[in-house]
Amino acid sequence: MLVELWTRDVRNLQETRIRFGNELNLIVGANGSGKTSLLEACHVLALGRSFRTHRLARVARSGFGAFSVAGELWDSIHGRSWAGVEWKGQRRSRLNGQWLEGHWEIARRMPLLSVHAGSFELLAGAPEERRRLLDWGSFYLHADFVQQWMTWRRAHEQRNAALRQQDTRTAARFEAIAADAGTRLTEMRAAVVAQLRHHLADAASCGLRQGLAGAIELTFRQGWPENETLSDAYARSRSSDLERGFGQSGPQKADLEIRVGGRLIREASRGEQKRVLNVLVIAQGLLLVGIGPGGAAPLLLLDDAVAEMDEAGLGGLMDAIAVLQWQCLATTVDLKWALRTASRYRGAEMFHVKQGTLLRSHVPGD
């Protein structure tokens, strides 16, 4: 849970220090006021990257060469933690005063899910987006995911380099390493898909089924023929790989096929896609909570919550979040909707953003 957030020189936000509520936090403001920048700061703190840009330099205020985000976290395993991210030409992450080599430990303590304009790429974009979903789940489900992913990635890149140089002996050496780690990585991804299938029914039943043309179906494509081992796939395609200078089989080719009512999700309407996104994000959260003693409820970010959603669909999503008692930061330009929603859910907090300044607002009925 994100207890408190500090930001400095993040886009158009004024220097911010704000404490959030444990459950629903509604953030209201005009377009361009800084609402999405606030969610972006939370995303950078949790995952070490932005959902709006691949270049962290663009997160800094215009004309500034640096920014920082920090927060007080709480979870049932570690209690209170203090995390921070600084960028000045490169990213540096800190946890409880100690600089980290990567960002993995903060991500474990601050599991985060988000729905924003770019989330539609998960459904209709390149396979890379869906592999990111599978690896997100693998990271939380399997303690050795990072080690296996890095081992496979290094071996895969070394094999490709050897293929480009027509060095078959070196390619074969890294092929064996890539096959072992890649097989384990694929087993982890398959386990995530199985868990998501298990939780989809529960997620859809949380008031989110209305408006869907049928059941959501997930099919995992591992990146090589199902009747082959990865070692066999490497051996079969070796000559062709040498000609092209890169491997054509393996985890880098994996994909997740998503259908609703038997149709590919990219053929569905935008409104139906938004509903599927909402069901998927609830299923992901249920996966996190169901891990066991180390499982933790996610922080859920909803950017422009009312966009492309009818009243029933949006109400179902808010009801599900309230029942599950997850912490949620939801932005909107619709003050009337925010007031109705804040008065409906006990414990809801409300904030206004104006010209980059975030202020707590009165909740009707308090």
PDB file of N, CA, C and O in Angstrom, residues 148-223:
ATOM      1  N   GLN A 148      16.180 -16.645 -13.892  1.00  0.00           N
ATOM      2  CA  GLN A 148      15.956 -17.415 -15.114  1.00  0.00           C
ATOM      3  C   GLN A 148      15.798 -16.501 -16.327  1.00  0.00           C
ATOM      4  O   GLN A 148      16.325 -16.791 -17.409  1.00  0.00           O
ATOM      5  N   TRP A 149      15.084 -15.395 -16.156  1.00  0.00           N
ATOM      6  CA  TRP A 149      14.873 -14.470 -17.275  1.00  0.00           C
ATOM      7  C   TRP A 149      16.196 -13.871 -17.729  1.00  0.00           C
ATOM      8  O   TRP A 149      16.482 -13.805 -18.932  1.00  0.00           O
ATOM      9  N   MET A 150      17.028 -13.449 -16.775  1.00  0.00           N
ATOM     10  CA  MET A 150      18.306 -12.839 -17.132  1.00  0.00           C
ATOM     11  C   MET A 150      19.253 -13.858 -17.758  1.00  0.00           C
ATOM     12  O   MET A 150      19.978 -13.548 -18.710  1.00  0.00           O
ATOM     13  N   THR A 151      19.236 -15.096 -17.238  1.00  0.00           N
ATOM     14  CA  THR A 151      20.081 -16.146 -17.818  1.00  0.00           C
ATOM     15  C   THR A 151      19.668 -16.424 -19.255  1.00  0.00           C
ATOM     16  O   THR A 151      20.510 -16.507 -20.160  1.00  0.00           O
ATOM     17  N   TRP A 152      18.350 -16.569 -19.469  1.00  0.00           N
ATOM     18  CA  TRP A 152      17.881 -16.823 -20.833  1.00  0.00           C
ATOM     19  C   TRP A 152      18.205 -15.650 -21.748  1.00  0.00           C
ATOM     20  O   TRP A 152      18.688 -15.843 -22.873  1.00  0.00           O
ATOM     21  N   ARG A 153      17.958 -14.430 -21.286  1.00  0.00           N
ATOM     22  CA  ARG A 153      18.162 -13.257 -22.131  1.00  0.00           C
ATOM     23  C   ARG A 153      19.618 -13.131 -22.573  1.00  0.00           C
ATOM     24  O   ARG A 153      19.908 -12.877 -23.749  1.00  0.00           O
ATOM     25  N   ARG A 154      20.543 -13.307 -21.630  1.00  0.00           N
ATOM     26  CA  ARG A 154      21.966 -13.215 -21.978  1.00  0.00           C
ATOM     27  C   ARG A 154      22.349 -14.294 -22.985  1.00  0.00           C
ATOM     28  O   ARG A 154      23.042 -14.023 -23.971  1.00  0.00           O
ATOM     29  N   ALA A 155      21.904 -15.537 -22.733  1.00  0.00           N
ATOM     30  CA  ALA A 155      22.248 -16.635 -23.636  1.00  0.00           C
ATOM     31  C   ALA A 155      21.619 -16.433 -25.010  1.00  0.00           C
ATOM     32  O   ALA A 155      22.246 -16.708 -26.046  1.00  0.00           O
ATOM     33  N   HIS A 156      20.386 -15.945 -25.040  1.00  0.00           N
ATOM     34  CA  HIS A 156      19.698 -15.673 -26.307  1.00  0.00           C
ATOM     35  C   HIS A 156      20.457 -14.622 -27.120  1.00  0.00           C
ATOM     36  O   HIS A 156      20.672 -14.790 -28.335  1.00  0.00           O
ATOM     37  N   GLU A 157      20.890 -13.554 -26.465  1.00  0.00           N
ATOM     38  CA  GLU A 157      21.617 -12.498 -27.170  1.00  0.00           C
ATOM     39  C   GLU A 157      22.984 -12.986 -27.639  1.00  0.00           C
ATOM     40  O   GLU A 157      23.429 -12.643 -28.744  1.00  0.00           O
ATOM     41  N   GLN A 158      23.660 -13.797 -26.808  1.00  0.00           N
ATOM     42  CA  GLN A 158      24.962 -14.339 -27.204  1.00  0.00           C
ATOM     43  C   GLN A 158      24.812 -15.312 -28.373  1.00  0.00           C
ATOM     44  O   GLN A 158      25.655 -15.340 -29.281  1.00  0.00           O
ATOM     45  N   ARG A 159      23.756 -16.103 -28.355  1.00  0.00           N
ATOM     46  CA  ARG A 159      23.513 -17.020 -29.482  1.00  0.00           C
ATOM     47  C   ARG A 159      23.274 -16.225 -30.762  1.00  0.00           C
ATOM     48  O   ARG A 159      23.817 -16.566 -31.822  1.00  0.00           O
ATOM     49  N   ASN A 160      22.466 -15.174 -30.680  1.00  0.00           N
ATOM     50  CA  ASN A 160      22.215 -14.347 -31.866  1.00  0.00           C
ATOM     51  C   ASN A 160      23.503 -13.719 -32.394  1.00  0.00           C
ATOM     52  O   ASN A 160      23.725 -13.657 -33.611  1.00  0.00           O
ATOM     53  N   ALA A 161      24.355 -13.248 -31.472  1.00  0.00           N
ATOM     54  CA  ALA A 161      25.627 -12.654 -31.898  1.00  0.00           C
ATOM     55  C   ALA A 161      26.489 -13.686 -32.624  1.00  0.00           C
ATOM     56  O   ALA A 161      27.113 -13.388 -33.658  1.00  0.00           O
ATOM     57  N   ALA A 162      26.515 -14.912 -32.098  1.00  0.00           N
ATOM     58  CA  ALA A 162      27.289 -15.976 -32.740  1.00  0.00           C
ATOM     59  C   ALA A 162      26.696 -16.343 -34.104  1.00  0.00           C
ATOM     60  O   ALA A 162      27.432 -16.610 -35.061  1.00  0.00           O
ATOM     61  N   LEU A 163      25.371 -16.348 -34.206  1.00  0.00           N
ATOM     62  CA  LEU A 163      24.723 -16.648 -35.486  1.00  0.00           C
ATOM     63  C   LEU A 163      25.098 -15.605 -36.542  1.00  0.00           C
ATOM     64  O   LEU A 163      25.363 -15.950 -37.702  1.00  0.00           O
ATOM     65  N   ARG A 164      25.131 -14.348 -36.144  1.00  0.00           N
ATOM     66  CA  ARG A 164      25.488 -13.289 -37.097  1.00  0.00           C
ATOM     67  C   ARG A 164      26.928 -13.439 -37.579  1.00  0.00           C
ATOM     68  O   ARG A 164      27.261 -13.047 -38.705  1.00  0.00           O
ATOM     69  N   GLN A 165      27.780 -14.009 -36.720  1.00  0.00           N
ATOM     70  CA  GLN A 165      29.188 -14.207 -37.081  1.00  0.00           C
ATOM     71  C   GLN A 165      29.441 -15.579 -37.706  1.00  0.00           C
ATOM     72  O   GLN A 165      30.594 -15.939 -37.968  1.00  0.00           O
ATOM     73  N   GLN A 166      28.350 -16.349 -37.905  1.00  0.00           N
ATOM     74  CA  GLN A 166      28.447 -17.696 -38.475  1.00  0.00           C
ATOM     75  C   GLN A 166      29.314 -18.619 -37.611  1.00  0.00           C
ATOM     76  O   GLN A 166      29.970 -19.536 -38.113  1.00  0.00           O
ATOM     77  N   ASP A 167      29.311 -18.368 -36.308  1.00  0.00           N
ATOM     78  CA  ASP A 167      30.110 -19.148 -35.361  1.00  0.00           C
ATOM     79  C   ASP A 167      29.207 -20.222 -34.753  1.00  0.00           C
ATOM     80  O   ASP A 167      28.587 -20.030 -33.705  1.00  0.00           O
ATOM     81  N   THR A 168      29.127 -21.374 -35.415  1.00  0.00           N
ATOM     82  CA  THR A 168      28.190 -22.416 -34.993  1.00  0.00           C
ATOM     83  C   THR A 168      28.574 -23.043 -33.654  1.00  0.00           C
ATOM     84  O   THR A 168      27.695 -23.443 -32.885  1.00  0.00           O
ATOM     85  N   ARG A 169      29.873 -23.137 -33.373  1.00  0.00           N
ATOM     86  CA  ARG A 169      30.295 -23.754 -32.112  1.00  0.00           C
ATOM     87  C   ARG A 169      29.844 -22.903 -30.917  1.00  0.00           C
ATOM     88  O   ARG A 169      29.275 -23.422 -29.955  1.00  0.00           O
ATOM     89  N   THR A 170      30.083 -21.595 -30.984  1.00  0.00           N
ATOM     90  CA  THR A 170      29.654 -20.713 -29.891  1.00  0.00           C
ATOM     91  C   THR A 170      28.137 -20.662 -29.803  1.00  0.00           C
ATOM     92  O   THR A 170      27.555 -20.661 -28.706  1.00  0.00           O
ATOM     93  N   ALA A 171      27.471 -20.647 -30.958  1.00  0.00           N
ATOM     94  CA  ALA A 171      26.004 -20.629 -30.965  1.00  0.00           C
ATOM     95  C   ALA A 171      25.453 -21.856 -30.260  1.00  0.00           C
ATOM     96  O   ALA A 171      24.496 -21.762 -29.475  1.00  0.00           O
ATOM     97  N   ALA A 172      26.050 -23.018 -30.510  1.00  0.00           N
ATOM     98  CA  ALA A 172      25.576 -24.253 -29.884  1.00  0.00           C
ATOM     99  C   ALA A 172      25.785 -24.219 -28.372  1.00  0.00           C
ATOM    100  O   ALA A 172      24.955 -24.722 -27.604  1.00  0.00           O
ATOM    101  N   ARG A 173      26.897 -23.610 -27.931  1.00  0.00           N
ATOM    102  CA  ARG A 173      27.167 -23.549 -26.490  1.00  0.00           C
ATOM    103  C   ARG A 173      26.105 -22.710 -25.773  1.00  0.00           C
ATOM    104  O   ARG A 173      25.570 -23.115 -24.741  1.00  0.00           O
ATOM    105  N   PHE A 174      25.780 -21.546 -26.332  1.00  0.00           N
ATOM    106  CA  PHE A 174      24.774 -20.694 -25.700  1.00  0.00           C
ATOM    107  C   PHE A 174      23.356 -21.220 -25.932  1.00  0.00           C
ATOM    108  O   PHE A 174      22.442 -20.920 -25.167  1.00  0.00           O
ATOM    109  N   GLU A 175      23.205 -22.022 -26.977  1.00  0.00           N
ATOM    110  CA  GLU A 175      21.910 -22.634 -27.266  1.00  0.00           C
ATOM    111  C   GLU A 175      21.465 -23.530 -26.114  1.00  0.00           C
ATOM    112  O   GLU A 175      20.294 -23.524 -25.720  1.00  0.00           O
ATOM    113  N   ALA A 176      22.397 -24.297 -25.572  1.00  0.00           N
ATOM    114  CA  ALA A 176      22.062 -25.205 -24.470  1.00  0.00           C
ATOM    115  C   ALA A 176      21.613 -24.424 -23.235  1.00  0.00           C
ATOM    116  O   ALA A 176      20.647 -24.794 -22.561  1.00  0.00           O
ATOM    117  N   ILE A 177      22.317 -23.326 -22.944  1.00  0.00           N
ATOM    118  CA  ILE A 177      21.952 -22.503 -21.785  1.00  0.00           C
ATOM    119  C   ILE A 177      20.584 -21.862 -22.010  1.00  0.00           C
ATOM    120  O   ILE A 177      19.720 -21.853 -21.121  1.00  0.00           O
ATOM    121  N   ALA A 178      20.381 -21.320 -23.218  1.00  0.00           N
ATOM    122  CA  ALA A 178      19.110 -20.663 -23.535  1.00  0.00           C
ATOM    123  C   ALA A 178      17.953 -21.649 -23.492  1.00  0.00           C
ATOM    124  O   ALA A 178      16.845 -21.304 -23.061  1.00  0.00           O
ATOM    125  N   ALA A 179      18.194 -22.884 -23.919  1.00  0.00           N
ATOM    126  CA  ALA A 179      17.130 -23.891 -23.912  1.00  0.00           C
ATOM    127  C   ALA A 179      16.708 -24.231 -22.490  1.00  0.00           C
ATOM    128  O   ALA A 179      15.512 -24.330 -22.189  1.00  0.00           O
ATOM    129  N   ASP A 180      17.679 -24.399 -21.592  1.00  0.00           N
ATOM    130  CA  ASP A 180      17.353 -24.736 -20.198  1.00  0.00           C
ATOM    131  C   ASP A 180      16.583 -23.597 -19.522  1.00  0.00           C
ATOM    132  O   ASP A 180      15.512 -23.805 -18.945  1.00  0.00           O
ATOM    133  N   ALA A 181      17.135 -22.384 -19.592  1.00  0.00           N
ATOM    134  CA  ALA A 181      16.485 -21.251 -18.926  1.00  0.00           C
ATOM    135  C   ALA A 181      15.185 -20.877 -19.622  1.00  0.00           C
ATOM    136  O   ALA A 181      14.197 -20.516 -18.972  1.00  0.00           O
ATOM    137  N   GLY A 182      15.166 -20.973 -20.956  1.00  0.00           N
ATOM    138  CA  GLY A 182      13.957 -20.635 -21.706  1.00  0.00           C
ATOM    139  C   GLY A 182      12.814 -21.587 -21.426  1.00  0.00           C
ATOM    140  O   GLY A 182      11.646 -21.180 -21.381  1.00  0.00           O
ATOM    141  N   THR A 183      13.135 -22.857 -21.220  1.00  0.00           N
ATOM    142  CA  THR A 183      12.100 -23.837 -20.879  1.00  0.00           C
ATOM    143  C   THR A 183      11.507 -23.525 -19.515  1.00  0.00           C
ATOM    144  O   THR A 183      10.280 -23.556 -19.327  1.00  0.00           O
ATOM    145  N   ARG A 184      12.360 -23.203 -18.556  1.00  0.00           N
ATOM    146  CA  ARG A 184      11.872 -22.852 -17.217  1.00  0.00           C
ATOM    147  C   ARG A 184      11.035 -21.574 -17.261  1.00  0.00           C
ATOM    148  O   ARG A 184       9.972 -21.489 -16.634  1.00  0.00           O
ATOM    149  N   LEU A 185      11.495 -20.579 -18.010  1.00  0.00           N
ATOM    150  CA  LEU A 185      10.755 -19.330 -18.159  1.00  0.00           C
ATOM    151  C   LEU A 185       9.371 -19.587 -18.759  1.00  0.00           C
ATOM    152  O   LEU A 185       8.363 -19.025 -18.317  1.00  0.00           O
ATOM    153  N   THR A 186       9.311 -20.469 -19.734  1.00  0.00           N
ATOM    154  CA  THR A 186       8.041 -20.786 -20.388  1.00  0.00           C
ATOM    155  C   THR A 186       7.102 -21.520 -19.443  1.00  0.00           C
ATOM    156  O   THR A 186       5.887 -21.295 -19.459  1.00  0.00           O
ATOM    157  N   GLU A 187       7.646 -22.386 -18.608  1.00  0.00           N
ATOM    158  CA  GLU A 187       6.819 -23.058 -17.598  1.00  0.00           C
ATOM    159  C   GLU A 187       6.201 -22.039 -16.642  1.00  0.00           C
ATOM    160  O   GLU A 187       5.040 -22.175 -16.241  1.00  0.00           O
ATOM    161  N   MET A 188       6.974 -21.025 -16.275  1.00  0.00           N
ATOM    162  CA  MET A 188       6.453 -19.977 -15.397  1.00  0.00           C
ATOM    163  C   MET A 188       5.325 -19.211 -16.079  1.00  0.00           C
ATOM    164  O   MET A 188       4.282 -18.931 -15.472  1.00  0.00           O
ATOM    165  N   ARG A 189       5.522 -18.857 -17.334  1.00  0.00           N
ATOM    166  CA  ARG A 189       4.491 -18.119 -18.066  1.00  0.00           C
ATOM    167  C   ARG A 189       3.217 -18.950 -18.190  1.00  0.00           C
ATOM    168  O   ARG A 189       2.101 -18.419 -18.037  1.00  0.00           O
ATOM    169  N   ALA A 190       3.372 -20.241 -18.468  1.00  0.00           N
ATOM    170  CA  ALA A 190       2.198 -21.115 -18.574  1.00  0.00           C
ATOM    171  C   ALA A 190       1.451 -21.182 -17.247  1.00  0.00           C
ATOM    172  O   ALA A 190       0.211 -21.223 -17.216  1.00  0.00           O
ATOM    173  N   ALA A 191       2.187 -21.176 -16.140  1.00  0.00           N
ATOM    174  CA  ALA A 191       1.551 -21.198 -14.821  1.00  0.00           C
ATOM    175  C   ALA A 191       0.761 -19.920 -14.576  1.00  0.00           C
ATOM    176  O   ALA A 191      -0.311 -19.945 -13.954  1.00  0.00           O
ATOM    177  N   VAL A 192       1.268 -18.786 -15.057  1.00  0.00           N
ATOM    178  CA  VAL A 192       0.543 -17.519 -14.922  1.00  0.00           C
ATOM    179  C   VAL A 192      -0.776 -17.585 -15.683  1.00  0.00           C
ATOM    180  O   VAL A 192      -1.827 -17.172 -15.181  1.00  0.00           O
ATOM    181  N   VAL A 193      -0.736 -18.109 -16.907  1.00  0.00           N
ATOM    182  CA  VAL A 193      -1.961 -18.220 -17.705  1.00  0.00           C
ATOM    183  C   VAL A 193      -2.975 -19.108 -16.996  1.00  0.00           C
ATOM    184  O   VAL A 193      -4.174 -18.794 -16.942  1.00  0.00           O
ATOM    185  N   ALA A 194      -2.507 -20.216 -16.434  1.00  0.00           N
ATOM    186  CA  ALA A 194      -3.413 -21.113 -15.704  1.00  0.00           C
ATOM    187  C   ALA A 194      -4.046 -20.398 -14.516  1.00  0.00           C
ATOM    188  O   ALA A 194      -5.250 -20.541 -14.254  1.00  0.00           O
ATOM    189  N   GLN A 195      -3.251 -19.610 -13.796  1.00  0.00           N
ATOM    190  CA  GLN A 195      -3.777 -18.864 -12.653  1.00  0.00           C
ATOM    191  C   GLN A 195      -4.780 -17.803 -13.107  1.00  0.00           C
ATOM    192  O   GLN A 195      -5.825 -17.612 -12.475  1.00  0.00           O
ATOM    193  N   LEU A 196      -4.468 -17.105 -14.193  1.00  0.00           N
ATOM    194  CA  LEU A 196      -5.386 -16.080 -14.692  1.00  0.00           C
ATOM    195  C   LEU A 196      -6.710 -16.700 -15.130  1.00  0.00           C
ATOM    196  O   LEU A 196      -7.780 -16.136 -14.867  1.00  0.00           O
ATOM    197  N   ARG A 197      -6.645 -17.843 -15.808  1.00  0.00           N
ATOM    198  CA  ARG A 197      -7.893 -18.524 -16.189  1.00  0.00           C
ATOM    199  C   ARG A 197      -8.726 -18.835 -14.951  1.00  0.00           C
ATOM    200  O   ARG A 197      -9.948 -18.674 -14.948  1.00  0.00           O
ATOM    201  N   HIS A 198      -8.062 -19.291 -13.908  1.00  0.00           N
ATOM    202  CA  HIS A 198      -8.753 -19.647 -12.668  1.00  0.00           C
ATOM    203  C   HIS A 198      -9.461 -18.438 -12.065  1.00  0.00           C
ATOM    204  O   HIS A 198     -10.585 -18.543 -11.563  1.00  0.00           O
ATOM    205  N   HIS A 199      -8.804 -17.272 -12.135  1.00  0.00           N
ATOM    206  CA  HIS A 199      -9.347 -16.078 -11.486  1.00  0.00           C
ATOM    207  C   HIS A 199     -10.292 -15.281 -12.380  1.00  0.00           C
ATOM    208  O   HIS A 199     -11.006 -14.401 -11.879  1.00  0.00           O
ATOM    209  N   LEU A 200     -10.306 -15.555 -13.681  1.00  0.00           N
ATOM    210  CA  LEU A 200     -11.159 -14.780 -14.584  1.00  0.00           C
ATOM    211  C   LEU A 200     -12.637 -14.912 -14.230  1.00  0.00           C
ATOM    212  O   LEU A 200     -13.384 -13.929 -14.280  1.00  0.00           O
ATOM    213  N   ALA A 201     -13.060 -16.127 -13.878  1.00  0.00           N
ATOM    214  CA  ALA A 201     -14.473 -16.332 -13.543  1.00  0.00           C
ATOM    215  C   ALA A 201     -14.851 -15.516 -12.313  1.00  0.00           C
ATOM    216  O   ALA A 201     -15.912 -14.878 -12.280  1.00  0.00           O
ATOM    217  N   ASP A 202     -13.977 -15.505 -11.300  1.00  0.00           N
ATOM    218  CA  ASP A 202     -14.250 -14.707 -10.103  1.00  0.00           C
ATOM    219  C   ASP A 202     -14.279 -13.224 -10.436  1.00  0.00           C
ATOM    220  O   ASP A 202     -15.131 -12.478  -9.941  1.00  0.00           O
ATOM    221  N   ALA A 203     -13.342 -12.790 -11.294  1.00  0.00           N
ATOM    222  CA  ALA A 203     -13.287 -11.376 -11.661  1.00  0.00           C
ATOM    223  C   ALA A 203     -14.538 -10.966 -12.430  1.00  0.00           C
ATOM    224  O   ALA A 203     -15.125  -9.910 -12.180  1.00  0.00           O
ATOM    225  N   ALA A 204     -14.969 -11.803 -13.374  1.00  0.00           N
ATOM    226  CA  ALA A 204     -16.148 -11.479 -14.176  1.00  0.00           C
ATOM    227  C   ALA A 204     -17.409 -11.451 -13.329  1.00  0.00           C
ATOM    228  O   ALA A 204     -18.347 -10.703 -13.614  1.00  0.00           O
ATOM    229  N   SER A 205     -17.428 -12.250 -12.263  1.00  0.00           N
ATOM    230  CA  SER A 205     -18.619 -12.305 -11.418  1.00  0.00           C
ATOM    231  C   SER A 205     -18.703 -11.131 -10.451  1.00  0.00           C
ATOM    232  O   SER A 205     -19.718 -10.946  -9.787  1.00  0.00           O
ATOM    233  N   CYS A 206     -17.643 -10.314 -10.369  1.00  0.00           N
ATOM    234  CA  CYS A 206     -17.640  -9.159  -9.459  1.00  0.00           C
ATOM    235  C   CYS A 206     -18.357  -7.968 -10.093  1.00  0.00           C
ATOM    236  O   CYS A 206     -17.869  -6.838 -10.059  1.00  0.00           O
ATOM    237  N   GLY A 207     -19.502  -8.216 -10.708  1.00  0.00           N
ATOM    238  CA  GLY A 207     -20.265  -7.134 -11.311  1.00  0.00           C
ATOM    239  C   GLY A 207     -19.719  -6.658 -12.632  1.00  0.00           C
ATOM    240  O   GLY A 207     -20.127  -5.608 -13.131  1.00  0.00           O
ATOM    241  N   LEU A 208     -18.786  -7.413 -13.245  1.00  0.00           N
ATOM    242  CA  LEU A 208     -18.132  -6.956 -14.470  1.00  0.00           C
ATOM    243  C   LEU A 208     -18.543  -7.748 -15.705  1.00  0.00           C
ATOM    244  O   LEU A 208     -18.071  -7.464 -16.799  1.00  0.00           O
ATOM    245  N   ARG A 209     -19.405  -8.751 -15.544  1.00  0.00           N
ATOM    246  CA  ARG A 209     -19.770  -9.606 -16.669  1.00  0.00           C
ATOM    247  C   ARG A 209     -20.697  -8.895 -17.656  1.00  0.00           C
ATOM    248  O   ARG A 209     -20.680  -9.161 -18.858  1.00  0.00           O
ATOM    249  N   GLN A 210     -21.522  -7.969 -17.148  1.00  0.00           N
ATOM    250  CA  GLN A 210     -22.502  -7.298 -17.996  1.00  0.00           C
ATOM    251  C   GLN A 210     -21.812  -6.566 -19.147  1.00  0.00           C
ATOM    252  O   GLN A 210     -20.829  -5.860 -18.963  1.00  0.00           O
ATOM    253  N   GLY A 211     -22.344  -6.745 -20.349  1.00  0.00           N
ATOM    254  CA  GLY A 211     -21.799  -6.075 -21.520  1.00  0.00           C
ATOM    255  C   GLY A 211     -20.791  -6.894 -22.287  1.00  0.00           C
ATOM    256  O   GLY A 211     -20.390  -6.512 -23.390  1.00  0.00           O
ATOM    257  N   LEU A 212     -20.368  -8.040 -21.742  1.00  0.00           N
ATOM    258  CA  LEU A 212     -19.451  -8.917 -22.459  1.00  0.00           C
ATOM    259  C   LEU A 212     -20.243  -9.884 -23.330  1.00  0.00           C
ATOM    260  O   LEU A 212     -21.280 -10.400 -22.915  1.00  0.00           O
ATOM    261  N   ALA A 213     -19.724 -10.149 -24.534  1.00  0.00           N
ATOM    262  CA  ALA A 213     -20.428 -11.017 -25.479  1.00  0.00           C
ATOM    263  C   ALA A 213     -20.322 -12.486 -25.104  1.00  0.00           C
ATOM    264  O   ALA A 213     -20.998 -13.327 -25.687  1.00  0.00           O
ATOM    265  N   GLY A 214     -19.481 -12.814 -24.152  1.00  0.00           N
ATOM    266  CA  GLY A 214     -19.295 -14.201 -23.739  1.00  0.00           C
ATOM    267  C   GLY A 214     -18.103 -14.307 -22.817  1.00  0.00           C
ATOM    268  O   GLY A 214     -17.587 -13.305 -22.312  1.00  0.00           O
ATOM    269  N   ALA A 215     -17.650 -15.536 -22.606  1.00  0.00           N
ATOM    270  CA  ALA A 215     -16.528 -15.773 -21.699  1.00  0.00           C
ATOM    271  C   ALA A 215     -15.220 -15.261 -22.308  1.00  0.00           C
ATOM    272  O   ALA A 215     -15.040 -15.245 -23.531  1.00  0.00           O
ATOM    273  N   ILE A 216     -14.307 -14.856 -21.436  1.00  0.00           N
ATOM    274  CA  ILE A 216     -12.965 -14.466 -21.861  1.00  0.00           C
ATOM    275  C   ILE A 216     -12.096 -15.724 -21.888  1.00  0.00           C
ATOM    276  O   ILE A 216     -12.038 -16.469 -20.910  1.00  0.00           O
ATOM    277  N   GLU A 217     -11.452 -15.964 -23.018  1.00  0.00           N
ATOM    278  CA  GLU A 217     -10.627 -17.160 -23.192  1.00  0.00           C
ATOM    279  C   GLU A 217      -9.176 -16.753 -23.420  1.00  0.00           C
ATOM    280  O   GLU A 217      -8.892 -15.841 -24.199  1.00  0.00           O
ATOM    281  N   LEU A 218      -8.265 -17.442 -22.746  1.00  0.00           N
ATOM    282  CA  LEU A 218      -6.836 -17.185 -22.876  1.00  0.00           C
ATOM    283  C   LEU A 218      -6.148 -18.424 -23.441  1.00  0.00           C
ATOM    284  O   LEU A 218      -6.340 -19.529 -22.928  1.00  0.00           O
ATOM    285  N   THR A 219      -5.351 -18.239 -24.487  1.00  0.00           N
ATOM    286  CA  THR A 219      -4.574 -19.334 -25.072  1.00  0.00           C
ATOM    287  C   THR A 219      -3.113 -18.912 -25.130  1.00  0.00           C
ATOM    288  O   THR A 219      -2.778 -17.894 -25.744  1.00  0.00           O
ATOM    289  N   PHE A 220      -2.258 -19.688 -24.494  1.00  0.00           N
ATOM    290  CA  PHE A 220      -0.832 -19.374 -24.439  1.00  0.00           C
ATOM    291  C   PHE A 220      -0.113 -19.985 -25.631  1.00  0.00           C
ATOM    292  O   PHE A 220      -0.236 -21.181 -25.900  1.00  0.00           O
ATOM    293  N   ARG A 221       0.630 -19.160 -26.374  1.00  0.00           N
ATOM    294  CA  ARG A 221       1.492 -19.606 -27.471  1.00  0.00           C
ATOM    295  C   ARG A 221       2.932 -19.464 -26.989  1.00  0.00           C
ATOM    296  O   ARG A 221       3.423 -18.361 -26.804  1.00  0.00           O
ATOM    297  N   GLN A 222       3.622 -20.590 -26.808  1.00  0.00           N
ATOM    298  CA  GLN A 222       4.914 -20.552 -26.125  1.00  0.00           C
ATOM    299  C   GLN A 222       6.060 -20.013 -26.971  1.00  0.00           C
ATOM    300  O   GLN A 222       7.084 -19.593 -26.430  1.00  0.00           O
ATOM    301  N   GLY A 223       5.910 -20.010 -28.291  1.00  0.00           N
ATOM    302  CA  GLY A 223       6.966 -19.450 -29.140  1.00  0.00           C
ATOM    303  C   GLY A 223       7.667 -20.483 -29.997  1.00  0.00           C
ATOM    304  O   GLY A 223       8.590 -20.153 -30.754  1.00  0.00           O
TER     305      GLY A 223
END
